[in-house]
């Protein structure tokens, strides 16, 4: 009985020890603002391999973080795992006086509206907080690239629109969800009536949605803003401004947040998805295999300059390599595509595995074995639970080598 109780105690001890390992998606920190004369709570999410990387990451500034931080982290990680967006730092900004920070002064508010809103008119101070305190703090403390996204919903969306007109180059991308454009704002009204008088200097993306809101002013101004963007694009063909309006009639004002975030991030980083040629005819039309490889690398080099951080070319070169493998007379060029992927992404176990597959396809089995072994060693070090796939590739190759010897 004593032995049984001892064994049970050990098992429960191990179980309890295991169950106490917390899952963390971020951390909280306090930044004092002299401009706002108060402390502001920030919620910070860092990419998985942040501490082991020397890369700089784009930064998402998330308004209304209390409501949005958890699902935003989930969406960004999901999109990254599916190769649709890069990894990023998320900076959630908790509210203290939401209506104050996200609105401007307005003499057009009714007495009832003003009474319900309480203190308003602090948007300019809030912009200054971002520009002079928060952004410098984040870019000094963290490995932050100079590419900034702001996400705002409802009054946060109103703040996005106002900031875009007031400080168009403060952010590189504006993800604007069901903006409260019912709120009277003289600068926004002026821009909607006269047409944009701004010209963003950087490569700016503006994504906007609207749910089932039936308020005439809110819906009308959102549609007017969309039309103004479209006219601007037509009259400024050389502009680096990208815009997309996506109505979401199936969503409520609250539920539109999640799908807007998902689709908005895909839009912002859509240029990072490069369509590689799939056929012999397409490859020849682009100048041949070697020229296609160089054009792909050049595209990502230019893209990295536009975004202000390194946009990985790994997936494009990988797709290109597999395109070459499917065309018999081009399969040898797959080696170069996969090798260039390794050269640009030396910490990617997938890149080494793909080069191994190319050598196996060419029946250069000993070469393939070296790269499979390297990939397996690397993936095990990451803790990726799918390391067994790499083990199977290696074991199958070893059997193939043995069968060939016999």
Short mmCIF file of N, CA, C and O in Angstrom, two decimals, residues 27 29 31 41-46 58-65 69 72-73 88-94 129-130 134-135 137-139 142 144 149-151:
data_model
loop_
_atom_site.label_atom_id
_atom_site.label_comp_id
_atom_site.label_asym_id
_atom_site.label_seq_id
_atom_site.Cartn_x
_atom_site.Cartn_y
_atom_site.Cartn_z
N UNK A 27 2.37 40.16 -22.69
CA UNK A 27 2.71 40.73 -21.38
C UNK A 27 2.13 42.14 -21.30
O UNK A 27 1.78 42.76 -22.31
N UNK A 29 2.60 46.13 -19.74
CA UNK A 29 3.54 47.10 -19.20
C UNK A 29 2.86 48.47 -19.12
O UNK A 29 1.85 48.72 -19.79
N UNK A 31 3.23 52.61 -19.47
CA UNK A 31 3.98 53.73 -20.03
C UNK A 31 3.35 55.02 -19.52
O UNK A 31 2.15 55.27 -19.73
N UNK A 41 -1.75 51.64 -19.89
CA UNK A 41 -1.42 50.21 -19.89
C UNK A 41 -1.32 49.70 -21.32
O UNK A 41 -2.22 49.94 -22.13
N UNK A 42 -0.23 49.01 -21.59
CA UNK A 42 -0.01 48.41 -22.90
C UNK A 42 -0.02 46.90 -22.78
O UNK A 42 0.41 46.34 -21.76
N UNK A 43 -0.51 46.22 -23.79
CA UNK A 43 -0.47 44.76 -23.86
C UNK A 43 0.38 44.40 -25.08
O UNK A 43 0.06 44.78 -26.21
N UNK A 44 1.47 43.68 -24.84
CA UNK A 44 2.47 43.43 -25.87
C UNK A 44 2.52 41.95 -26.23
O UNK A 44 2.65 41.09 -25.36
N UNK A 45 2.41 41.67 -27.50
CA UNK A 45 2.62 40.31 -28.01
C UNK A 45 3.84 40.33 -28.92
O UNK A 45 3.94 41.16 -29.84
N UNK A 46 4.78 39.41 -28.67
CA UNK A 46 5.98 39.28 -29.49
C UNK A 46 5.94 37.98 -30.28
O UNK A 46 5.41 36.97 -29.79
N UNK A 58 7.26 44.24 -38.24
CA UNK A 58 6.25 45.30 -38.32
C UNK A 58 5.46 45.34 -37.01
O UNK A 58 5.40 44.34 -36.28
N UNK A 59 4.87 46.49 -36.73
CA UNK A 59 4.16 46.67 -35.47
C UNK A 59 2.71 47.03 -35.72
O UNK A 59 2.41 47.93 -36.50
N UNK A 60 1.82 46.31 -35.05
CA UNK A 60 0.39 46.64 -35.09
C UNK A 60 0.03 47.35 -33.79
O UNK A 60 0.27 46.84 -32.70
N UNK A 61 -0.54 48.55 -33.92
CA UNK A 61 -1.05 49.29 -32.77
C UNK A 61 -2.56 49.09 -32.71
O UNK A 61 -3.29 49.46 -33.62
N UNK A 62 -3.01 48.45 -31.63
CA UNK A 62 -4.38 48.00 -31.51
C UNK A 62 -5.15 48.84 -30.50
O UNK A 62 -4.84 48.85 -29.31
N UNK A 63 -6.17 49.57 -30.99
CA UNK A 63 -7.02 50.35 -30.10
C UNK A 63 -8.03 49.43 -29.41
O UNK A 63 -8.32 48.34 -29.87
N UNK A 64 -8.57 49.90 -28.29
CA UNK A 64 -9.56 49.11 -27.52
C UNK A 64 -9.02 47.72 -27.20
O UNK A 64 -9.70 46.70 -27.37
N UNK A 65 -7.81 47.68 -26.69
CA UNK A 65 -7.12 46.40 -26.50
C UNK A 65 -7.84 45.48 -25.52
O UNK A 65 -7.77 44.26 -25.64
N UNK A 69 -7.49 42.22 -27.77
CA UNK A 69 -6.13 41.71 -27.78
C UNK A 69 -6.07 40.20 -28.03
O UNK A 69 -5.30 39.72 -28.87
N UNK A 72 -7.06 39.09 -31.58
CA UNK A 72 -6.12 39.66 -32.55
C UNK A 72 -4.84 38.84 -32.61
O UNK A 72 -4.31 38.56 -33.69
N UNK A 73 -4.32 38.44 -31.45
CA UNK A 73 -3.14 37.58 -31.43
C UNK A 73 -3.43 36.28 -32.16
O UNK A 73 -2.62 35.80 -32.97
N UNK A 88 4.51 39.66 -36.57
CA UNK A 88 4.51 41.06 -36.17
C UNK A 88 4.42 41.21 -34.66
O UNK A 88 4.01 40.29 -33.94
N UNK A 89 4.83 42.38 -34.20
CA UNK A 89 4.66 42.78 -32.81
C UNK A 89 3.28 43.43 -32.69
O UNK A 89 2.89 44.23 -33.55
N UNK A 90 2.55 43.08 -31.64
CA UNK A 90 1.24 43.69 -31.41
C UNK A 90 1.33 44.54 -30.14
O UNK A 90 1.77 44.05 -29.10
N UNK A 91 0.93 45.78 -30.26
CA UNK A 91 0.91 46.69 -29.11
C UNK A 91 -0.55 47.10 -28.86
O UNK A 91 -1.11 47.92 -29.59
N UNK A 92 -1.16 46.49 -27.86
CA UNK A 92 -2.52 46.84 -27.50
C UNK A 92 -2.53 48.02 -26.55
O UNK A 92 -1.74 48.08 -25.61
N UNK A 93 -3.40 48.99 -26.80
CA UNK A 93 -3.49 50.20 -25.98
C UNK A 93 -4.81 50.15 -25.21
O UNK A 93 -5.89 50.25 -25.80
N UNK A 94 -4.73 49.98 -23.90
CA UNK A 94 -5.93 49.96 -23.06
C UNK A 94 -6.52 51.37 -22.95
O UNK A 94 -5.80 52.36 -22.97
N UNK A 129 0.39 61.63 -28.44
CA UNK A 129 0.86 60.54 -27.58
C UNK A 129 1.49 59.44 -28.42
O UNK A 129 2.58 58.94 -28.11
N UNK A 130 0.82 59.05 -29.49
CA UNK A 130 1.38 58.03 -30.39
C UNK A 130 2.68 58.51 -31.01
O UNK A 130 3.70 57.81 -30.99
N UNK A 134 4.51 56.96 -27.53
CA UNK A 134 4.31 55.52 -27.65
C UNK A 134 5.18 54.90 -28.75
O UNK A 134 5.91 53.93 -28.50
N UNK A 135 5.10 55.43 -29.96
CA UNK A 135 5.89 54.85 -31.06
C UNK A 135 7.39 54.93 -30.79
O UNK A 135 8.10 53.93 -30.96
N UNK A 137 8.85 54.92 -27.93
CA UNK A 137 9.10 53.95 -26.86
C UNK A 137 9.19 52.53 -27.42
O UNK A 137 10.12 51.78 -27.10
N UNK A 138 8.24 52.16 -28.26
CA UNK A 138 8.22 50.80 -28.83
C UNK A 138 9.41 50.58 -29.75
O UNK A 138 10.07 49.52 -29.71
N UNK A 139 9.75 51.56 -30.58
CA UNK A 139 10.84 51.39 -31.54
C UNK A 139 12.21 51.44 -30.86
O UNK A 139 13.19 50.98 -31.44
N UNK A 142 11.90 47.65 -28.49
CA UNK A 142 11.69 46.38 -29.19
C UNK A 142 12.31 46.41 -30.58
O UNK A 142 12.64 47.47 -31.10
N UNK A 144 11.54 46.70 -33.58
CA UNK A 144 10.42 47.16 -34.38
C UNK A 144 10.90 47.77 -35.69
O UNK A 144 11.74 48.67 -35.71
N UNK A 149 1.00 49.56 -38.36
CA UNK A 149 -0.41 49.36 -38.68
C UNK A 149 -1.23 49.84 -37.48
O UNK A 149 -0.87 49.57 -36.34
N UNK A 150 -2.31 50.55 -37.73
CA UNK A 150 -3.23 50.90 -36.65
C UNK A 150 -4.58 50.26 -36.93
O UNK A 150 -5.07 50.30 -38.07
N UNK A 151 -5.13 49.64 -35.90
CA UNK A 151 -6.43 48.97 -36.01
C UNK A 151 -7.42 49.66 -35.09
O UNK A 151 -7.19 49.77 -33.88
#
